[in-house]
Short mmCIF file of C-alpha atoms in Angstrom, two decimals:
data_model
loop_
_atom_site.label_atom_id
_atom_site.label_comp_id
_atom_site.label_asym_id
_atom_site.label_seq_id
_atom_site.Cartn_x
_atom_site.Cartn_y
_atom_site.Cartn_z
CA MET S 1 86.99 52.94 50.08
CA VAL S 2 87.83 53.15 53.77
CA ASP S 3 88.55 49.85 55.46
CA LEU S 4 88.39 50.37 59.22
CA PHE S 5 90.63 47.38 59.80
CA GLY S 6 93.42 48.45 57.46
CA GLU S 7 92.89 52.19 57.22
CA ASN S 8 93.68 51.96 53.51
CA GLU S 9 92.18 54.36 50.99
CA THR S 10 91.14 52.96 47.61
CA THR S 11 88.21 53.24 45.27
CA GLY S 12 85.72 50.57 44.43
CA ASN S 13 87.08 50.34 40.89
CA ALA S 14 90.77 50.10 41.78
CA ALA S 15 92.65 47.31 40.03
CA PRO S 16 93.32 44.33 42.29
CA ALA S 17 96.83 43.85 43.61
CA GLU S 18 99.21 41.60 41.71
CA GLY S 19 98.70 38.01 42.73
CA ALA S 20 95.22 38.70 44.14
CA PRO S 21 92.84 35.71 44.25
CA LEU S 22 90.88 35.02 41.08
CA ALA S 23 87.59 35.93 42.80
CA GLU S 24 89.03 39.37 43.60
CA ARG S 25 90.34 39.87 40.07
CA LEU S 26 86.92 39.05 38.66
CA ARG S 27 84.99 41.43 40.89
CA PRO S 28 82.63 43.45 38.68
CA ARG S 29 83.73 47.02 37.97
CA ALA S 30 80.21 48.30 37.27
CA LEU S 31 76.70 47.31 38.32
CA ASP S 32 75.87 45.99 34.87
CA GLU S 33 78.70 43.44 35.28
CA VAL S 34 77.10 41.90 38.36
CA ILE S 35 75.99 38.38 37.49
CA GLY S 36 72.66 36.85 38.44
CA GLN S 37 71.02 39.83 40.15
CA ALA S 38 69.46 41.72 37.24
CA HIS S 39 66.16 41.86 39.12
CA LEU S 40 67.89 44.37 41.43
CA THR S 41 70.65 45.95 39.36
CA GLY S 42 68.79 46.25 36.05
CA GLU S 43 67.16 49.48 34.93
CA GLU S 44 63.80 48.51 36.43
CA GLY S 45 65.29 46.96 39.58
CA ALA S 46 65.28 48.68 42.96
CA ILE S 47 69.02 49.39 42.84
CA GLY S 48 68.93 50.46 39.20
CA ARG S 49 66.21 52.99 39.96
CA MET S 50 68.12 54.42 42.94
CA VAL S 51 71.28 54.85 40.89
CA ARG S 52 69.38 56.63 38.12
CA ALA S 53 67.90 58.98 40.71
CA GLY S 54 71.35 59.52 42.23
CA LYS S 55 70.03 58.93 45.74
CA LEU S 56 70.35 55.78 47.82
CA SER S 57 68.15 54.71 50.69
CA SER S 58 69.45 52.45 53.45
CA MET S 59 69.04 48.80 52.59
CA ILE S 60 69.65 45.25 53.73
CA LEU S 61 71.07 42.89 51.10
CA TRP S 62 69.84 39.41 51.99
CA GLY S 63 71.09 36.40 50.10
CA PRO S 64 73.20 33.22 50.17
CA PRO S 65 77.01 33.36 50.30
CA GLY S 66 78.84 34.20 47.11
CA THR S 67 76.00 36.03 45.36
CA GLY S 68 77.56 39.51 45.13
CA LYS S 69 76.43 41.42 48.21
CA THR S 70 79.80 43.07 48.87
CA SER S 71 80.41 43.85 45.21
CA ILE S 72 77.02 45.51 44.87
CA ALA S 73 77.63 47.68 47.93
CA ARG S 74 81.00 48.88 46.61
CA LEU S 75 79.60 49.64 43.18
CA LEU S 76 76.64 51.50 44.66
CA ALA S 77 78.96 53.93 46.41
CA ASP S 78 80.94 54.50 43.20
CA ALA S 79 77.79 54.94 41.13
CA VAL S 80 76.49 57.85 43.23
CA GLY S 81 79.84 59.31 44.34
CA MET S 82 79.68 58.33 47.98
CA ARG S 83 82.50 57.54 50.38
CA PHE S 84 82.59 53.78 51.02
CA VAL S 85 83.31 52.47 54.53
CA VAL S 86 83.44 48.79 55.41
CA LEU S 87 82.69 47.21 58.77
CA SER S 88 82.43 43.53 59.64
CA ALA S 89 80.06 42.64 62.44
CA VAL S 90 82.29 39.65 63.18
CA PHE S 91 85.37 41.71 64.03
CA SER S 92 84.08 45.12 65.11
CA GLY S 93 82.48 46.43 68.26
CA VAL S 94 81.05 49.61 69.77
CA ALA S 95 84.32 51.53 69.47
CA ASP S 96 84.52 50.82 65.73
CA LEU S 97 80.94 51.93 65.25
CA LYS S 98 81.50 55.19 67.13
CA LYS S 99 84.60 55.88 65.05
CA ALA S 100 82.73 55.24 61.81
CA PHE S 101 79.84 57.50 62.84
CA ALA S 102 82.16 60.31 63.95
CA GLU S 103 84.12 60.22 60.70
CA ALA S 104 80.91 60.10 58.67
CA ARG S 105 79.56 63.16 60.49
CA LYS S 106 82.83 65.02 59.92
CA MET S 107 82.81 64.15 56.20
CA ALA S 108 79.15 65.15 55.92
CA GLY S 109 80.15 68.62 57.15
CA ALA S 110 82.58 68.77 54.22
CA GLY S 111 79.85 67.75 51.80
CA GLN S 112 80.89 64.10 51.40
CA ARG S 113 78.20 61.49 52.00
CA THR S 114 79.10 58.09 53.49
CA LEU S 115 77.84 54.64 52.55
CA LEU S 116 78.54 52.39 55.53
CA PHE S 117 78.63 48.75 54.46
CA VAL S 118 78.20 46.30 57.34
CA ASP S 119 78.97 42.72 56.44
CA GLU S 120 77.12 40.01 58.40
CA ILE S 121 75.05 42.67 60.11
CA HIS S 122 72.90 40.01 61.77
CA ARG S 123 75.84 39.24 64.09
CA PHE S 124 75.45 42.59 65.86
CA ASN S 125 73.32 42.27 68.99
CA ARG S 126 70.09 44.20 69.46
CA ALA S 127 71.71 47.09 71.33
CA GLN S 128 74.38 47.49 68.65
CA GLN S 129 71.72 47.46 65.95
CA ASP S 130 69.83 50.20 67.80
CA GLY S 131 73.02 52.26 67.66
CA PHE S 132 72.61 52.74 63.90
CA LEU S 133 69.16 54.31 64.17
CA PRO S 134 69.94 58.00 64.91
CA TYR S 135 72.69 58.13 62.25
CA VAL S 136 70.44 56.57 59.63
CA GLU S 137 67.58 58.86 60.53
CA ASP S 138 69.58 62.10 60.34
CA GLY S 139 71.35 61.07 57.14
CA THR S 140 74.86 60.87 58.62
CA ILE S 141 75.21 57.48 56.92
CA THR S 142 73.44 55.47 54.31
CA LEU S 143 73.49 51.97 55.74
CA VAL S 144 73.91 48.93 53.52
CA GLY S 145 73.88 45.74 55.55
CA ALA S 146 74.63 42.28 54.20
CA THR S 147 73.23 39.11 55.72
CA THR S 148 72.76 35.46 54.86
CA GLU S 149 70.05 35.15 57.53
CA ASN S 150 66.38 36.05 57.39
CA PRO S 151 66.21 39.72 58.49
CA SER S 152 62.77 39.14 59.99
CA PHE S 153 64.36 36.95 62.64
CA GLU S 154 67.80 38.52 63.04
CA LEU S 155 67.34 42.29 62.78
CA ASN S 156 65.47 44.75 64.97
CA ALA S 157 62.07 45.84 63.72
CA ALA S 158 63.12 49.47 64.21
CA LEU S 159 66.13 49.01 61.93
CA LEU S 160 64.10 47.12 59.34
CA SER S 161 61.53 49.93 59.24
CA ARG S 162 64.28 52.32 58.14
CA ALA S 163 65.78 50.13 55.42
CA GLN S 164 64.62 48.31 52.32
CA VAL S 165 65.21 44.56 52.30
CA LEU S 166 66.54 43.49 48.89
CA ILE S 167 66.78 39.77 48.20
CA LEU S 168 69.67 38.38 46.17
CA HIS S 169 69.14 35.09 44.34
CA ARG S 170 71.49 32.14 44.51
CA LEU S 171 73.41 31.99 41.25
CA ASP S 172 71.77 29.62 38.78
CA GLU S 173 73.53 27.43 36.23
CA PRO S 174 73.70 30.07 33.47
CA ALA S 175 75.13 32.63 35.88
CA LEU S 176 77.77 30.24 37.20
CA SER S 177 78.65 29.18 33.66
CA GLN S 178 79.14 32.85 32.80
CA LEU S 179 81.55 33.12 35.73
CA LEU S 180 83.52 30.19 34.35
CA ASP S 181 83.74 31.92 30.96
CA ARG S 182 85.06 35.07 32.62
CA ALA S 183 87.61 33.07 34.55
CA GLU S 184 88.90 31.41 31.37
CA THR S 185 89.15 34.81 29.68
CA GLU S 186 91.07 36.22 32.66
CA MET S 187 93.46 33.26 32.67
CA ASP S 188 93.65 33.19 28.85
CA ARG S 189 93.18 29.42 28.70
CA PRO S 190 90.33 26.92 29.01
CA LEU S 191 89.67 24.81 32.07
CA PRO S 192 91.04 21.26 31.78
CA LEU S 193 87.59 19.69 32.02
CA THR S 194 85.31 17.57 29.89
CA ASP S 195 81.82 18.94 29.29
CA ASP S 196 80.40 16.62 31.94
CA ALA S 197 83.06 17.62 34.45
CA ARG S 198 82.38 21.28 33.74
CA ALA S 199 78.70 20.72 34.49
CA ALA S 200 79.62 18.84 37.66
CA LEU S 201 81.84 21.71 38.80
CA VAL S 202 79.00 24.18 38.33
CA ALA S 203 76.59 21.92 40.24
CA SER S 204 79.07 21.52 43.11
CA ALA S 205 79.06 25.28 43.73
CA ASP S 206 75.39 25.14 44.81
CA GLY S 207 74.79 28.75 43.77
CA ASP S 208 77.95 30.18 45.42
CA GLY S 209 80.05 32.14 42.92
CA ARG S 210 82.95 32.66 45.29
CA PHE S 211 83.24 28.96 46.00
CA LEU S 212 83.17 28.20 42.28
CA LEU S 213 85.98 30.65 41.51
CA ASN S 214 88.11 29.26 44.34
CA GLN S 215 87.73 25.80 42.83
CA VAL S 216 88.54 27.14 39.38
CA GLU S 217 91.67 28.83 40.68
CA THR S 218 92.83 25.53 42.19
CA LEU S 219 92.40 23.81 38.83
CA PHE S 220 94.37 26.49 37.02
CA ASP S 221 97.16 26.44 39.62
CA LEU S 222 97.63 22.68 39.14
CA LYS S 223 98.52 23.21 35.46
CA LEU S 224 96.95 19.92 34.42
CA GLU S 225 97.86 18.60 31.00
CA GLU S 226 94.90 16.23 30.50
CA GLN S 227 91.20 16.91 30.82
CA LEU S 228 89.42 15.67 33.93
CA ASP S 229 86.16 13.73 33.81
CA PRO S 230 83.61 14.06 36.67
CA LYS S 231 85.11 11.19 38.66
CA ALA S 232 88.65 12.56 38.45
CA LEU S 233 87.39 16.05 39.29
CA ALA S 234 85.56 14.78 42.39
CA SER S 235 88.65 13.00 43.67
CA LEU S 236 90.81 16.09 43.13
CA LEU S 237 88.67 18.86 44.59
CA GLN S 238 87.25 19.12 48.06
CA ARG S 239 83.61 18.24 48.59
CA ARG S 240 81.46 21.26 49.31
CA VAL S 241 79.95 21.12 52.78
CA ALA S 242 76.23 21.83 52.80
CA VAL S 243 75.31 25.29 54.09
CA TYR S 244 73.19 24.60 57.14
CA ASP S 245 72.96 26.33 60.52
CA LYS S 246 70.90 24.34 62.98
CA ASP S 247 69.52 27.44 64.70
CA ARG S 248 69.05 29.55 61.57
CA GLU S 249 66.54 29.91 58.77
CA GLY S 250 67.93 27.07 56.66
CA HIS S 251 67.07 24.66 59.46
CA TYR S 252 63.45 25.81 59.64
CA ASN S 253 63.09 25.94 55.85
CA LEU S 254 64.15 22.33 55.44
CA ILE S 255 62.06 20.92 58.29
CA SER S 256 59.07 22.84 56.88
CA ALA S 257 59.73 21.40 53.43
CA LEU S 258 60.02 17.89 54.87
CA HIS S 259 56.78 18.22 56.83
CA LYS S 260 54.82 19.59 53.88
CA SER S 261 56.20 16.95 51.49
CA LEU S 262 55.06 14.26 53.92
CA ARG S 263 51.65 15.89 54.23
CA GLY S 264 51.41 16.05 50.44
CA SER S 265 52.14 12.29 50.18
CA ASP S 266 55.28 12.80 48.09
CA PRO S 267 57.78 10.20 49.35
CA GLN S 268 60.45 11.24 46.85
CA ALA S 269 60.52 14.90 47.90
CA ALA S 270 60.23 13.95 51.57
CA LEU S 271 63.23 11.64 51.28
CA TYR S 272 65.20 14.40 49.53
CA TYR S 273 64.64 16.92 52.33
CA LEU S 274 65.34 14.29 54.96
CA ALA S 275 68.65 13.57 53.22
CA ARG S 276 69.43 17.30 52.99
CA MET S 277 69.09 17.63 56.74
CA LEU S 278 70.95 14.50 57.75
CA THR S 279 73.86 14.95 55.34
CA ALA S 280 74.25 18.55 56.51
CA GLY S 281 74.71 17.41 60.09
CA GLU S 282 71.25 17.72 61.62
CA GLU S 283 70.74 15.66 64.78
CA PRO S 284 68.87 12.47 63.77
CA LEU S 285 66.90 12.53 67.03
CA TYR S 286 65.57 16.01 66.15
CA VAL S 287 64.31 14.65 62.83
CA LEU S 288 62.76 11.67 64.60
CA ARG S 289 60.94 13.96 67.03
CA ARG S 290 59.44 15.83 64.07
CA LEU S 291 58.40 12.56 62.41
CA VAL S 292 56.72 11.38 65.63
CA ARG S 293 54.84 14.66 65.80
CA PHE S 294 53.78 14.30 62.16
CA ALA S 295 52.50 10.78 62.81
CA SER S 296 50.00 12.18 65.32
CA GLU S 297 49.25 15.50 63.65
CA ASP S 298 48.87 14.51 60.01
CA VAL S 299 48.25 10.76 59.95
CA GLY S 300 46.56 10.13 63.28
CA LEU S 301 43.97 7.38 63.33
CA ALA S 302 43.92 7.12 59.56
CA ASP S 303 46.82 4.75 60.21
CA PRO S 304 47.52 4.21 63.93
CA ASN S 305 50.59 2.17 63.01
CA ALA S 306 52.36 5.32 61.80
CA LEU S 307 53.15 6.37 65.36
CA VAL S 308 54.36 2.86 66.14
CA GLN S 309 56.67 2.96 63.11
CA CYS S 310 58.20 6.27 64.18
CA LEU S 311 58.79 5.18 67.76
CA ALA S 312 60.29 1.94 66.47
CA ALA S 313 62.62 3.99 64.25
CA LYS S 314 63.71 5.98 67.30
CA ASP S 315 64.47 2.76 69.19
CA ALA S 316 66.33 1.34 66.18
CA TYR S 317 68.45 4.48 65.87
CA ASP S 318 69.20 4.45 69.61
CA PHE S 319 70.26 0.81 69.26
CA LEU S 320 72.30 1.07 66.05
CA GLY S 321 73.51 4.68 65.94
CA SER S 322 74.82 6.28 62.74
CA PRO S 323 74.98 5.44 59.93
CA GLU S 324 73.14 2.11 60.21
CA GLY S 325 70.29 3.54 62.28
CA GLU S 326 69.54 6.21 59.70
CA LEU S 327 67.90 3.58 57.49
CA ALA S 328 65.20 3.18 60.15
CA ILE S 329 64.59 6.95 59.95
CA VAL S 330 64.26 6.67 56.18
CA GLN S 331 61.76 3.81 56.62
CA ALA S 332 59.65 5.89 59.01
CA CYS S 333 59.77 8.84 56.61
CA LEU S 334 58.59 6.72 53.69
CA TYR S 335 55.87 5.12 55.81
CA LEU S 336 54.50 8.55 56.78
CA ALA S 337 54.63 9.85 53.21
CA THR S 338 52.69 6.86 51.87
CA ALA S 339 50.19 6.57 54.74
CA PRO S 340 46.60 7.85 54.48
CA LYS S 341 46.36 11.32 56.02
CA SER S 342 44.04 12.78 58.62
CA ASN S 343 44.39 15.79 60.90
CA ALA S 344 41.16 14.94 62.72
CA ALA S 345 42.96 14.16 65.99
CA TYR S 346 44.93 17.43 65.74
CA LYS S 347 41.78 19.47 65.14
CA ALA S 348 39.98 17.59 67.92
CA GLN S 349 42.77 18.42 70.36
CA LYS S 350 42.63 22.14 69.57
CA ALA S 351 38.84 22.25 69.86
CA ALA S 352 38.76 20.21 73.08
CA PHE S 353 41.51 22.27 74.72
CA LYS S 354 39.69 25.48 73.82
CA SER S 355 36.45 24.18 75.28
CA ALA S 356 38.23 22.95 78.43
CA ARG S 357 39.74 26.40 79.04
CA GLU S 358 36.31 28.00 78.71
CA THR S 359 34.34 25.51 80.85
CA GLY S 360 37.00 24.20 83.22
CA SER S 361 34.94 24.65 86.39
CA LEU S 362 31.95 22.50 85.37
CA MET S 363 31.44 19.32 87.36
CA PRO S 364 30.94 16.03 85.51
CA PRO S 365 27.48 14.47 86.05
CA GLN S 366 27.19 12.77 89.44
CA ASN S 367 26.34 9.35 88.00
CA ILE S 368 29.86 8.90 86.59
CA LEU S 369 31.71 10.08 89.70
CA ASN S 370 33.37 7.60 92.07
CA ALA S 371 31.92 7.35 95.58
CA PRO S 372 34.66 6.03 97.88
CA THR S 373 32.94 7.39 101.06
CA LYS S 374 29.44 6.98 102.53
CA LEU S 375 28.86 10.71 102.40
CA MET S 376 29.56 10.79 98.68
CA LYS S 377 27.18 7.89 98.12
CA ASP S 378 24.52 9.65 100.19
CA ILE S 379 24.68 12.80 98.09
CA GLY S 380 24.31 10.83 94.86
CA TYR S 381 27.82 10.20 93.57
CA GLY S 382 27.72 7.19 91.25
CA LYS S 383 23.96 6.79 91.51
CA GLY S 384 22.37 5.49 88.32
CA TYR S 385 25.66 4.73 86.57
CA ALA S 386 25.09 2.41 83.62
CA TYR S 387 27.88 -0.17 83.34
CA ASP S 388 28.36 -0.44 79.60
CA HIS S 389 29.59 -4.04 79.66
CA ASP S 390 26.22 -5.08 81.03
CA ALA S 391 24.33 -3.32 78.23
CA GLU S 392 23.41 -4.92 74.94
CA ASP S 393 26.30 -4.59 72.45
CA GLY S 394 28.40 -3.14 75.31
CA PHE S 395 26.89 0.31 74.81
CA SER S 396 24.63 2.09 77.28
CA GLY S 397 24.20 5.40 75.45
CA ALA S 398 24.50 7.34 78.73
CA ASN S 399 25.25 11.07 78.84
CA TYR S 400 28.76 11.85 80.12
CA TRP S 401 28.72 15.64 79.76
CA PRO S 402 28.34 18.22 82.56
CA GLU S 403 24.70 19.11 83.14
CA ALA S 404 25.31 22.76 82.20
CA MET S 405 27.00 21.82 78.94
CA ALA S 406 25.51 20.40 75.78
CA PRO S 407 27.37 17.47 74.22
CA GLN S 408 30.15 18.67 71.94
CA ARG S 409 31.64 17.18 68.79
CA PHE S 410 35.41 17.69 68.65
CA TYR S 411 36.52 14.63 66.72
CA GLU S 412 35.33 14.17 63.16
CA PRO S 413 37.06 11.20 61.48
CA ALA S 414 38.27 11.94 57.98
CA GLY S 415 36.99 8.66 56.55
CA ARG S 416 40.38 7.65 55.14
CA GLY S 417 42.27 4.51 56.04
CA PHE S 418 41.46 3.10 59.46
CA GLU S 419 39.41 6.22 60.25
CA ASP S 420 36.80 5.04 57.78
CA LYS S 421 36.01 2.20 60.21
CA VAL S 422 36.07 4.64 63.13
CA LYS S 423 33.65 6.90 61.30
CA GLN S 424 31.24 4.01 60.72
CA ARG S 425 31.47 2.99 64.37
CA LEU S 426 30.73 6.51 65.60
CA ALA S 427 27.77 6.77 63.24
CA TYR S 428 26.41 3.49 64.61
CA TRP S 429 26.74 4.71 68.20
CA ASP S 430 25.03 7.99 67.29
CA GLU S 431 22.07 6.01 65.96
CA GLN S 432 21.96 3.97 69.15
CA ARG S 433 21.96 7.11 71.33
CA GLN S 434 19.11 8.60 69.35
CA ALA S 435 17.11 5.42 69.66
CA ILE S 436 17.71 5.27 73.43
CA GLU S 437 16.79 8.95 73.85
CA GLN S 438 13.55 8.33 71.94
CA GLY S 439 12.74 5.35 74.11
CA GLN S 440 13.04 2.88 71.26
CA THR S 441 14.57 -0.53 71.48
CA SER S 442 17.89 -1.10 69.85
CA PRO S 443 17.66 -2.44 66.32
#
């Protein structure tokens, strides 16, 4: 392996240095030792097939932290006899890229192919990403990029078209438990944990194998004589901070999950995703803005009080701050989840806006126009206007549409909650209009 930041030469299977961290000592030495990614590394997986064929294509390894992206890249190079070069997009720049490309081209002339592994490739800007294209296309390098972010958002389309995107799964409970077993074998002693504490340790890793092994190493280093229960374990080890970038995919995934749980009238799931966002550090006012939007888009007139509840929650949070004000956000969330749902107002808005863009030059009928000047009165503005309060039942049944436009129907109440009453009222008015148009007296 060539590390451009240390210029050291090793192989992917070299034994770790004495005193190396436990996570390094437990790095897999072959692809079949990789835990939790058999869908890729198994015989029928994309990586397994490439290795059998002895030819790698460029690829992007996309997955959460601690799932084996770096290990897989190293083992791929070993499996097909390629030179392994590591770059980190965090620490390297254009000069490092040029050096890597030049060395790869020189080695290619000597018959040695290069696998260039770029960690956190999404941190390269668009121009830097474009710099890979000619070297990938002419085979100077086989690019393996690693990212925790959605490649669709973070990587150039041109680069994505030249690489396969392979998705790594977060490590599940069996995979993490297997890591614990390997750690105990490496250390030649069991962890000082009760069964419940062991389960709690696995759960605390949240799918991150590296984090789990770091915690395990801490426990071994302490040389504890008595077993820890979950409470003692929690007080001893650091609490894992939720992985959450406010401008990255995790942010959009959680707000989407919250919105859809609300729409599906599942208050338990909605409260869970709300808690995920707030405990991870999301701005409460951002969440409130999304709840206010939901109140109009997905509840609407089925329960007009939903919007009032959300705005009241915003005022309560402004008044109380955190953490007291967060209870008001929870109340608004639960209100929305349990409210009757209707997107009739949302659909009406889209339809009305579309119609307005297409017919925006049509004049309203003259009878409903104001006539503040004599000239306007003389040409018919306001003439024949029917004042609805003077009509029987406060309804004149007049036509309010432009003369060149037939009456439209944008708003169709869903018939749930308060909108059931609205629907009945509209039906009544429709009957009255028909009767008036036919010259009949009102019933």
